[in-house]
Amino acid sequence: MIKIMKYGEVANSEIFARTQTNVDVESIVTDIISEVRKQGDAALLDYTEKFDKVRLDSLAVTKEEIEEARAAVDPAFIDILERAAENIRRFHELQKRNGFILNDRRGIVMGQKVIPMDKAGLYVPGGTAAYPSTVLMDSIPAKIAGVGELVMVTPPGKDGKVAPVILAAASVAGVDRIFKVGGAQAIAALAYGTESIPAVDKIVGPGNAFVAEAKKQVYGKVSIDMIAGPSEILVVADGKSNPRHVAADLLSQAEHDKLASAVLVTDSYELAEAVSRELERQIPLLDREEIARASIDNNGKIIVADDLMKAIDIANEIAPEHLELCVDAPFDYLDSIRHAGSVFMGRNCPEALGDYFAGPNHTLPTSGTAKFSSPLSVDDFVKKTQYTYYTKDALCEVARDVAYFATLEGLTGHARSAVVRLEDES
């Protein structure tokens, strides 16, 4: 059963405690990455046989497999995928950046170019569930950014095939190449390249603890989106909220993972008790009952605050991945929200709307990192290059200032490079 605690009556360490993982994966992942770097495709095929219980002849997904998968998917779902993709495109198109030129002083031109990455890698989880939504959310911003090639990796099933809904989503999103490999070995392949899989410039997408650790270890060789932790939802709700709705929203994240975190912060003890009862009623109705039960019992909590503004303060301190504002006039509180991955406004905006269809990205910062990081966006797939141009006269005006600055830092070579041109002129 979920814990109910009154803010101010229990230690802050308990209020703000985060899910702890006890799996030590660092050395295992280090060994996997090393093997992939040495053995390439052979290591990938061996690990796929070991972990996914299938021996593949080839890692690449063929055009025929994609067409076959798309034909196997319910046409109604294809329509939903296409409409969701359009919503995602409309939102992310507005994130596109342009370069700029600054030339308001005689003889000086400065500017910045925005350049898409050459190659990006997308990791899509397999295993207990297939997530075509991840394909859309992580591919479409890359395509909008203008990434040259988008490479997707995802583990196969025991039949050696990728889930048809995953391939259908990849087709809708415009993924360029797809490979049947998952886990830390897939991250290693994207980072260092193998005979089949090209090395990329950035890796994005969620995964289990092994995938997260692999992304951490290859960072620096490639860029990554984030080190994602278990899923989180925090609901701020007032006493007018429907406990049935609030409980359902909490469970929408609790069913992801036994380590997922579902938190309610409310100014109503009556709502707290009603939501607790609703959770007990609804958990047995879920297909993933065992997972949701573990999440709620071990990581779930209901925090009762004195008022809604204190509830907002608590939410900001936790900095959740998903934040629901189940209150009247939610826009009155939006400016007070400083730390959250994505905010869902009002009583008719369940977090699941953002997971699949609305348009804003669902790849979000977890574990409190919303205090300093952002949702996946078009910005993640571009880099910026700046440039400077001075005429001879413009340089002469400032060369001695540059040299003075450099000399103060003890860098006489820097200083000389600025004034040597003046000496030549004189």
Tab-separated table of C-alpha atoms in Angstrom:
chain	number	residue	atom	x	y	z
A	1	MET	CA	0.000	0.000	0.000
A	2	ILE	CA	1.191	3.502	-0.776
A	3	LYS	CA	2.674	5.560	2.048
A	4	ILE	CA	0.889	8.739	3.186
A	5	MET	CA	3.046	11.349	4.939
A	6	LYS	CA	2.413	14.856	6.191
A	7	TYR	CA	4.977	17.413	5.094
A	8	GLY	CA	6.661	18.887	8.168
A	9	GLU	CA	5.880	15.856	10.304
A	10	VAL	CA	8.362	13.458	8.692
A	11	ALA	CA	12.005	14.008	7.832
A	12	ASN	CA	12.761	15.716	4.523
A	13	SER	CA	15.099	12.852	3.749
A	14	GLU	CA	12.027	10.608	3.563
A	15	ILE	CA	9.923	13.142	1.653
A	16	PHE	CA	12.587	13.625	-1.001
A	17	ALA	CA	14.054	10.115	-1.050
A	18	ARG	CA	14.631	8.731	-4.533
A	19	THR	CA	14.469	5.218	-5.899
A	20	GLN	CA	17.690	3.347	-5.276
A	21	THR	CA	19.019	0.719	-7.686
A	22	ASN	CA	21.277	-1.975	-6.300
A	23	VAL	CA	22.350	-3.529	-9.583
A	24	ASP	CA	26.096	-3.237	-10.153
A	25	VAL	CA	26.392	-3.198	-13.916
A	26	GLU	CA	29.535	-1.139	-14.493
A	27	SER	CA	32.051	-3.960	-14.904
A	28	ILE	CA	29.668	-6.080	-16.982
A	29	VAL	CA	29.067	-3.210	-19.389
A	30	THR	CA	32.786	-2.415	-19.582
A	31	ASP	CA	33.461	-5.987	-20.700
A	32	ILE	CA	30.647	-5.914	-23.275
A	33	ILE	CA	31.891	-2.663	-24.804
A	34	SER	CA	35.435	-4.045	-24.971
A	35	GLU	CA	34.277	-7.195	-26.767
A	36	VAL	CA	32.244	-5.243	-29.307
A	37	ARG	CA	35.222	-2.997	-30.041
A	38	LYS	CA	37.445	-6.037	-30.590
A	39	GLN	CA	35.073	-8.467	-32.294
A	40	GLY	CA	32.538	-6.206	-34.034
A	41	ASP	CA	29.541	-7.980	-35.560
A	42	ALA	CA	30.664	-11.352	-34.194
A	43	ALA	CA	30.321	-10.064	-30.645
A	44	LEU	CA	26.906	-8.576	-31.426
A	45	LEU	CA	25.661	-11.896	-32.826
A	46	ASP	CA	27.020	-13.811	-29.828
A	47	TYR	CA	25.446	-11.407	-27.306
A	48	THR	CA	22.131	-11.508	-29.170
A	49	GLU	CA	22.158	-15.294	-28.924
A	50	LYS	CA	23.056	-15.133	-25.232
A	51	PHE	CA	20.611	-12.434	-24.119
A	52	ASP	CA	17.803	-12.563	-26.708
A	53	LYS	CA	17.894	-16.339	-27.271
A	54	VAL	CA	18.116	-16.165	-31.037
A	55	ARG	CA	20.983	-16.752	-33.484
A	56	LEU	CA	20.769	-14.278	-36.325
A	57	ASP	CA	22.252	-14.600	-39.788
A	58	SER	CA	22.222	-10.842	-40.282
A	59	LEU	CA	21.817	-7.807	-38.049
A	60	ALA	CA	20.249	-5.511	-40.631
A	61	VAL	CA	16.486	-5.187	-41.036
A	62	THR	CA	15.630	-5.435	-44.718
A	63	LYS	CA	13.228	-3.289	-46.710
A	64	GLU	CA	11.082	-6.394	-47.194
A	65	GLU	CA	10.866	-6.948	-43.434
A	66	ILE	CA	9.705	-3.354	-42.955
A	67	GLU	CA	7.053	-3.699	-45.657
A	68	GLU	CA	5.908	-7.024	-44.211
A	69	ALA	CA	5.680	-5.524	-40.716
A	70	ARG	CA	3.727	-2.506	-41.896
A	71	ALA	CA	1.264	-4.773	-43.725
A	72	ALA	CA	0.808	-6.850	-40.556
A	73	VAL	CA	-0.152	-3.866	-38.390
A	74	ASP	CA	-3.796	-2.856	-38.051
A	75	PRO	CA	-4.436	-0.011	-40.537
A	76	ALA	CA	-6.240	1.868	-37.772
A	77	PHE	CA	-3.016	1.912	-35.769
A	78	ILE	CA	-1.042	3.100	-38.798
A	79	ASP	CA	-3.481	6.013	-38.980
A	80	ILE	CA	-2.926	6.767	-35.282
A	81	LEU	CA	0.846	6.638	-35.776
A	82	GLU	CA	0.628	9.082	-38.669
A	83	ARG	CA	-1.585	11.514	-36.766
A	84	ALA	CA	0.659	11.317	-33.701
A	85	ALA	CA	3.694	11.895	-35.935
A	86	GLU	CA	2.061	14.992	-37.396
A	87	ASN	CA	1.400	16.378	-33.900
A	88	ILE	CA	5.023	15.733	-32.927
A	89	ARG	CA	6.275	17.421	-36.102
A	90	ARG	CA	4.099	20.498	-35.578
A	91	PHE	CA	5.459	20.983	-32.062
A	92	HIS	CA	9.105	20.323	-32.877
A	93	GLU	CA	9.190	22.387	-36.063
A	94	LEU	CA	8.896	25.439	-33.812
A	95	GLN	CA	12.169	24.488	-32.103
A	96	LYS	CA	14.282	24.934	-35.235
A	97	ARG	CA	17.084	27.462	-34.812
A	98	ASN	CA	18.623	29.718	-37.396
A	99	GLY	CA	22.142	31.049	-37.470
A	100	PHE	CA	22.842	34.764	-37.172
A	101	ILE	CA	25.216	37.421	-38.508
A	102	LEU	CA	26.416	40.435	-36.534
A	103	ASN	CA	27.935	43.118	-38.781
A	104	ASP	CA	26.985	46.456	-37.240
A	105	ARG	CA	30.610	47.676	-36.853
A	106	ARG	CA	32.808	48.632	-39.759
A	107	GLY	CA	35.209	45.934	-40.882
A	108	ILE	CA	33.882	43.253	-38.526
A	109	VAL	CA	31.621	40.299	-39.315
A	110	MET	CA	30.723	37.682	-36.711
A	111	GLY	CA	28.150	34.961	-36.785
A	112	GLN	CA	26.958	31.526	-35.854
A	113	LYS	CA	26.022	28.578	-38.045
A	114	VAL	CA	23.598	25.851	-36.925
A	115	ILE	CA	24.697	22.518	-38.405
A	116	PRO	CA	22.832	19.194	-38.154
A	117	MET	CA	24.781	16.131	-37.062
A	118	ASP	CA	25.953	13.716	-39.741
A	119	LYS	CA	24.678	10.564	-38.013
A	120	ALA	CA	22.486	9.920	-34.968
A	121	GLY	CA	21.690	6.620	-33.265
A	122	LEU	CA	18.329	5.749	-31.754
A	123	TYR	CA	17.969	3.024	-29.131
A	124	VAL	CA	14.480	1.518	-28.859
A	125	PRO	CA	13.864	-0.919	-25.987
A	126	GLY	CA	12.457	-4.410	-26.453
A	127	GLY	CA	11.819	-7.082	-23.872
A	128	THR	CA	8.725	-6.669	-21.694
A	129	ALA	CA	7.107	-4.133	-24.029
A	130	ALA	CA	7.498	-2.593	-27.471
A	131	TYR	CA	7.415	1.194	-27.620
A	132	PRO	CA	6.604	2.598	-31.067
A	133	SER	CA	6.024	5.928	-29.337
A	134	THR	CA	9.747	6.111	-28.571
A	135	VAL	CA	10.512	5.677	-32.269
A	136	LEU	CA	8.360	8.689	-33.164
A	137	MET	CA	9.511	10.902	-30.301
A	138	ASP	CA	13.217	10.344	-30.859
A	139	SER	CA	13.291	10.137	-34.668
A	140	ILE	CA	11.134	13.077	-35.697
A	141	PRO	CA	13.207	15.823	-33.960
A	142	ALA	CA	16.333	14.363	-35.604
A	143	LYS	CA	14.686	14.460	-39.013
A	144	ILE	CA	13.507	18.036	-38.478
A	145	ALA	CA	17.046	19.012	-37.447
A	146	GLY	CA	18.329	17.642	-40.757
A	147	VAL	CA	20.458	14.755	-39.452
A	148	GLY	CA	22.147	13.078	-42.417
A	149	GLU	CA	21.471	9.482	-41.365
A	150	LEU	CA	19.344	8.106	-38.529
A	151	VAL	CA	20.311	4.608	-37.372
A	152	MET	CA	17.985	2.630	-35.100
A	153	VAL	CA	18.913	-0.370	-32.943
A	154	THR	CA	16.379	-2.546	-31.164
A	155	PRO	CA	16.533	-6.107	-29.806
A	156	PRO	CA	14.822	-8.897	-31.774
A	157	GLY	CA	12.335	-11.357	-30.378
A	158	LYS	CA	13.061	-15.069	-30.093
A	159	ASP	CA	11.775	-15.443	-33.644
A	160	GLY	CA	14.567	-13.186	-34.863
A	161	LYS	CA	12.189	-10.430	-35.864
A	162	VAL	CA	11.536	-6.909	-34.610
A	163	ALA	CA	8.033	-6.186	-33.330
A	164	PRO	CA	5.914	-5.074	-36.323
A	165	VAL	CA	4.667	-1.955	-34.519
A	166	ILE	CA	8.266	-0.811	-34.016
A	167	LEU	CA	9.077	-1.198	-37.701
A	168	ALA	CA	5.813	0.466	-38.698
A	169	ALA	CA	6.634	3.467	-36.504
A	170	ALA	CA	10.145	3.613	-37.981
A	171	SER	CA	8.623	3.666	-41.449
A	172	VAL	CA	6.276	6.517	-40.518
A	173	ALA	CA	9.112	8.482	-38.860
A	174	GLY	CA	11.558	8.041	-41.741
A	175	VAL	CA	14.317	6.088	-39.978
A	176	ASP	CA	17.100	5.357	-42.462
A	177	ARG	CA	18.621	2.086	-41.197
A	178	ILE	CA	17.529	-0.458	-38.576
A	179	PHE	CA	19.525	-3.193	-36.862
A	180	LYS	CA	18.431	-6.123	-34.675
A	181	VAL	CA	20.556	-5.653	-31.601
A	182	GLY	CA	19.871	-4.378	-28.105
A	183	GLY	CA	21.454	-3.893	-24.718
A	184	ALA	CA	24.847	-2.428	-23.905
A	185	GLN	CA	26.257	-4.119	-26.997
A	186	ALA	CA	24.009	-2.021	-29.248
A	187	ILE	CA	25.232	1.186	-27.594
A	188	ALA	CA	28.834	0.072	-28.074
A	189	ALA	CA	28.155	-0.619	-31.759
A	190	LEU	CA	26.661	2.832	-32.298
A	191	ALA	CA	29.557	4.499	-30.502
A	192	TYR	CA	32.470	2.655	-32.135
A	193	GLY	CA	30.968	1.112	-35.255
A	194	THR	CA	31.158	-2.483	-36.512
A	195	GLU	CA	31.253	-4.101	-39.945
A	196	SER	CA	27.481	-3.574	-40.264
A	197	ILE	CA	26.582	-0.712	-37.956
A	198	PRO	CA	28.040	2.745	-38.580
A	199	ALA	CA	29.474	4.826	-35.761
A	200	VAL	CA	27.243	7.797	-34.980
A	201	ASP	CA	27.754	11.227	-33.457
A	202	LYS	CA	24.970	11.046	-30.869
A	203	ILE	CA	22.952	8.285	-29.189
A	204	VAL	CA	19.450	8.905	-27.873
A	205	GLY	CA	16.692	6.771	-26.426
A	206	PRO	CA	15.775	5.042	-23.165
A	207	GLY	CA	16.833	1.625	-21.943
A	208	ASN	CA	17.458	-0.526	-18.888
A	209	ALA	CA	20.292	-0.127	-16.392
A	210	PHE	CA	22.776	-1.780	-18.779
A	211	VAL	CA	21.866	0.568	-21.613
A	212	ALA	CA	22.080	3.600	-19.318
A	213	GLU	CA	25.499	2.519	-18.055
A	214	ALA	CA	26.735	1.898	-21.591
A	215	LYS	CA	25.646	5.376	-22.651
A	216	LYS	CA	27.505	6.757	-19.656
A	217	GLN	CA	30.684	4.881	-20.573
A	218	VAL	CA	30.725	5.869	-24.257
A	219	TYR	CA	29.978	9.527	-23.555
A	220	GLY	CA	32.899	11.551	-24.815
A	221	LYS	CA	33.392	9.290	-27.797
A	222	VAL	CA	29.854	10.259	-28.775
A	223	SER	CA	27.260	12.607	-27.373
A	224	ILE	CA	24.201	11.221	-25.576
A	225	ASP	CA	20.816	12.655	-24.716
A	226	MET	CA	20.802	11.833	-20.990
A	227	ILE	CA	21.355	9.089	-18.401
A	228	ALA	CA	17.742	8.067	-17.878
A	229	GLY	CA	16.590	6.613	-14.582
A	230	PRO	CA	13.303	4.883	-13.751
A	231	SER	CA	10.050	6.533	-14.865
A	232	GLU	CA	8.501	9.162	-12.579
A	233	ILE	CA	5.197	10.944	-12.190
A	234	LEU	CA	4.268	13.570	-9.638
A	235	VAL	CA	0.668	14.759	-9.415
A	236	VAL	CA	-0.182	18.007	-7.639
A	237	ALA	CA	-3.904	17.796	-6.898
A	238	ASP	CA	-6.355	19.806	-4.851
A	239	GLY	CA	-9.268	18.458	-2.844
A	240	LYS	CA	-11.665	18.820	-5.783
A	241	SER	CA	-9.783	16.252	-7.833
A	242	ASN	CA	-11.353	12.934	-8.739
A	243	PRO	CA	-9.428	10.248	-6.784
A	244	ARG	CA	-10.215	7.673	-9.468
A	245	HIS	CA	-8.525	9.813	-12.103
A	246	VAL	CA	-5.532	10.633	-9.919
A	247	ALA	CA	-4.952	6.969	-9.032
A	248	ALA	CA	-5.157	5.974	-12.694
A	249	ASP	CA	-2.583	8.633	-13.603
A	250	LEU	CA	-0.204	7.456	-10.883
A	251	LEU	CA	-0.498	3.890	-12.138
A	252	SER	CA	0.233	4.965	-15.715
A	253	GLN	CA	3.862	5.303	-14.638
A	254	ALA	CA	3.938	2.672	-11.900
A	255	GLU	CA	3.242	-0.038	-14.483
A	256	HIS	CA	6.433	0.839	-16.400
A	257	ASP	CA	8.926	-0.631	-13.978
A	258	LYS	CA	9.186	-1.943	-10.425
A	259	LEU	CA	11.591	0.941	-9.803
A	260	ALA	CA	9.200	3.582	-11.182
A	261	SER	CA	8.137	6.373	-8.843
A	262	ALA	CA	4.547	7.629	-8.469
A	263	VAL	CA	3.987	10.577	-6.097
A	264	LEU	CA	0.904	12.588	-5.191
A	265	VAL	CA	1.260	15.935	-3.449
A	266	THR	CA	-2.018	17.384	-2.225
A	267	ASP	CA	-3.455	19.876	0.232
A	268	SER	CA	-6.280	17.456	1.127
A	269	TYR	CA	-5.886	14.540	3.523
A	270	GLU	CA	-9.296	13.303	2.387
A	271	LEU	CA	-8.074	13.092	-1.207
A	272	ALA	CA	-4.928	11.331	-0.037
A	273	GLU	CA	-6.930	8.597	1.645
A	274	ALA	CA	-9.355	8.299	-1.269
A	275	VAL	CA	-6.509	7.938	-3.779
A	276	SER	CA	-4.881	5.278	-1.596
A	277	ARG	CA	-8.131	3.291	-1.640
A	278	GLU	CA	-8.451	3.746	-5.399
A	279	LEU	CA	-4.936	2.468	-5.981
A	280	GLU	CA	-5.784	-0.718	-4.110
A	281	ARG	CA	-8.899	-1.123	-6.246
A	282	GLN	CA	-7.237	-0.400	-9.571
A	283	ILE	CA	-3.909	-2.225	-9.269
A	284	PRO	CA	-5.504	-5.695	-9.655
A	285	LEU	CA	-7.151	-4.525	-12.889
A	286	LEU	CA	-3.818	-3.978	-14.646
A	287	ASP	CA	-2.146	-6.490	-16.947
A	288	ARG	CA	1.148	-5.487	-15.331
A	289	GLU	CA	-0.245	-5.819	-11.805
A	290	GLU	CA	2.926	-7.277	-10.284
A	291	ILE	CA	5.095	-4.433	-11.598
A	292	ALA	CA	2.648	-1.718	-10.525
A	293	ARG	CA	2.242	-3.277	-7.074
A	294	ALA	CA	6.000	-3.297	-6.475
A	295	SER	CA	6.347	0.280	-7.705
A	296	ILE	CA	3.531	1.642	-5.530
A	297	ASP	CA	4.497	-0.313	-2.406
A	298	ASN	CA	8.229	0.397	-2.596
A	299	ASN	CA	8.520	3.797	-4.261
A	300	GLY	CA	5.077	5.383	-4.201
A	301	LYS	CA	4.140	8.108	-1.736
A	302	ILE	CA	1.422	10.624	-0.995
A	303	ILE	CA	2.592	13.875	0.575
A	304	VAL	CA	0.051	16.083	2.295
A	305	ALA	CA	1.030	19.774	2.225
A	306	ASP	CA	-0.532	22.764	3.970
A	307	ASP	CA	-1.559	24.427	0.705
A	308	LEU	CA	-1.063	24.275	-3.035
A	309	MET	CA	1.891	26.659	-3.107
A	310	LYS	CA	3.731	24.430	-0.639
A	311	ALA	CA	2.811	21.505	-2.876
A	312	ILE	CA	4.427	23.347	-5.789
A	313	ASP	CA	7.556	23.952	-3.683
A	314	ILE	CA	7.769	20.234	-2.949
A	315	ALA	CA	7.323	19.417	-6.642
A	316	ASN	CA	10.131	21.803	-7.569
A	317	GLU	CA	12.453	20.162	-5.071
A	318	ILE	CA	11.679	16.692	-6.441
A	319	ALA	CA	11.969	17.942	-10.060
A	320	PRO	CA	9.943	15.095	-11.567
A	321	GLU	CA	10.035	13.717	-15.079
A	322	HIS	CA	6.261	14.185	-15.473
A	323	LEU	CA	4.265	16.709	-13.453
A	324	GLU	CA	0.473	16.875	-13.512
A	325	LEU	CA	-1.302	19.978	-12.200
A	326	CYS	CA	-4.765	18.671	-11.331
A	327	VAL	CA	-6.110	21.991	-10.089
A	328	ASP	CA	-8.479	24.753	-11.111
A	329	ALA	CA	-6.853	27.434	-13.299
A	330	PRO	CA	-3.572	25.504	-13.800
A	331	PHE	CA	-2.038	28.341	-15.832
A	332	ASP	CA	-2.066	30.445	-12.669
A	333	TYR	CA	0.565	28.062	-11.271
A	334	LEU	CA	2.650	27.456	-14.389
A	335	ASP	CA	5.146	30.258	-13.721
A	336	SER	CA	5.792	28.774	-10.271
A	337	ILE	CA	6.895	25.460	-11.792
A	338	ARG	CA	10.662	25.694	-12.230
A	339	HIS	CA	11.817	22.095	-12.292
A	340	ALA	CA	9.904	19.455	-14.265
A	341	GLY	CA	10.496	17.571	-17.472
A	342	SER	CA	7.000	18.056	-18.859
A	343	VAL	CA	3.923	19.641	-17.265
A	344	PHE	CA	0.373	18.429	-17.870
A	345	MET	CA	-2.182	21.122	-17.187
A	346	GLY	CA	-5.592	20.706	-15.600
A	347	ARG	CA	-7.883	17.808	-14.851
A	348	ASN	CA	-8.253	16.532	-18.408
A	349	CYS	CA	-4.620	16.072	-19.401
A	350	PRO	CA	-3.329	12.657	-18.300
A	351	GLU	CA	0.377	12.089	-18.731
A	352	ALA	CA	-0.375	9.330	-21.254
A	353	LEU	CA	-1.554	12.026	-23.668
A	354	GLY	CA	2.030	13.283	-23.774
A	355	ASP	CA	3.488	9.798	-24.076
A	356	TYR	CA	1.749	9.081	-27.329
A	357	PHE	CA	-0.096	11.809	-29.121
A	358	ALA	CA	-0.098	15.446	-28.044
A	359	GLY	CA	3.224	16.509	-29.604
A	360	PRO	CA	5.702	17.592	-26.892
A	361	ASN	CA	8.512	15.093	-26.437
A	362	HIS	CA	8.273	12.212	-23.989
A	363	THR	CA	12.033	11.628	-23.655
A	364	LEU	CA	12.501	13.562	-20.440
A	365	PRO	CA	15.024	14.164	-17.639
A	366	THR	CA	14.610	11.887	-14.597
A	367	SER	CA	16.040	11.522	-11.090
A	368	GLY	CA	15.940	15.254	-10.356
A	369	THR	CA	17.951	16.195	-13.427
A	370	ALA	CA	15.091	18.414	-14.596
A	371	LYS	CA	16.790	21.016	-12.401
A	372	PHE	CA	19.447	21.418	-15.078
A	373	SER	CA	18.401	19.532	-18.215
A	374	SER	CA	15.592	19.559	-20.747
A	375	PRO	CA	13.342	17.281	-22.812
A	376	LEU	CA	14.738	15.839	-26.018
A	377	SER	CA	14.378	18.389	-28.802
A	378	VAL	CA	15.605	19.467	-32.211
A	379	ASP	CA	18.488	21.193	-30.372
A	380	ASP	CA	19.850	17.765	-29.440
A	381	PHE	CA	20.612	16.980	-33.071
A	382	VAL	CA	22.423	20.134	-34.115
A	383	LYS	CA	25.691	21.770	-33.204
A	384	LYS	CA	26.792	25.369	-33.560
A	385	THR	CA	29.904	26.776	-35.205
A	386	GLN	CA	30.843	30.423	-34.791
A	387	TYR	CA	32.969	32.551	-37.108
A	388	THR	CA	34.778	35.890	-36.991
A	389	TYR	CA	36.089	38.199	-39.732
A	390	TYR	CA	38.121	41.433	-39.225
A	391	THR	CA	39.548	43.690	-41.899
A	392	LYS	CA	43.108	44.983	-41.512
A	393	ASP	CA	41.892	48.337	-40.214
A	394	ALA	CA	39.510	46.755	-37.734
A	395	LEU	CA	42.303	44.574	-36.313
A	396	CYS	CA	44.672	47.523	-36.005
A	397	GLU	CA	42.163	49.337	-33.814
A	398	VAL	CA	42.087	46.569	-31.172
A	399	ALA	CA	45.347	44.636	-31.576
A	400	ARG	CA	47.117	46.331	-28.662
A	401	ASP	CA	44.085	45.742	-26.410
A	402	VAL	CA	44.161	42.051	-27.273
A	403	ALA	CA	47.896	41.926	-26.632
A	404	TYR	CA	47.528	43.660	-23.256
A	405	PHE	CA	44.856	41.154	-22.213
A	406	ALA	CA	46.995	38.194	-23.325
A	407	THR	CA	50.114	39.529	-21.555
A	408	LEU	CA	48.195	39.790	-18.272
A	409	GLU	CA	47.455	36.076	-18.599
A	410	GLY	CA	51.127	35.348	-19.252
A	411	LEU	CA	50.525	34.262	-22.856
A	412	THR	CA	53.021	36.304	-24.819
A	413	GLY	CA	52.579	34.148	-27.917
A	414	HIS	CA	48.932	35.165	-28.002
A	415	ALA	CA	49.958	38.793	-27.587
A	416	ARG	CA	52.524	38.647	-30.371
A	417	SER	CA	50.053	37.083	-32.818
A	418	ALA	CA	47.881	40.168	-32.411
A	419	VAL	CA	50.592	42.839	-32.717
A	420	VAL	CA	52.892	41.231	-35.262
A	421	ARG	CA	50.694	42.508	-38.042
A	422	LEU	CA	51.028	46.043	-36.678
A	423	GLU	CA	54.802	45.698	-36.725
A	424	ASP	CA	54.716	44.582	-40.336
A	425	GLU	CA	52.591	47.566	-41.264
A	426	SER	CA	54.923	50.053	-39.521
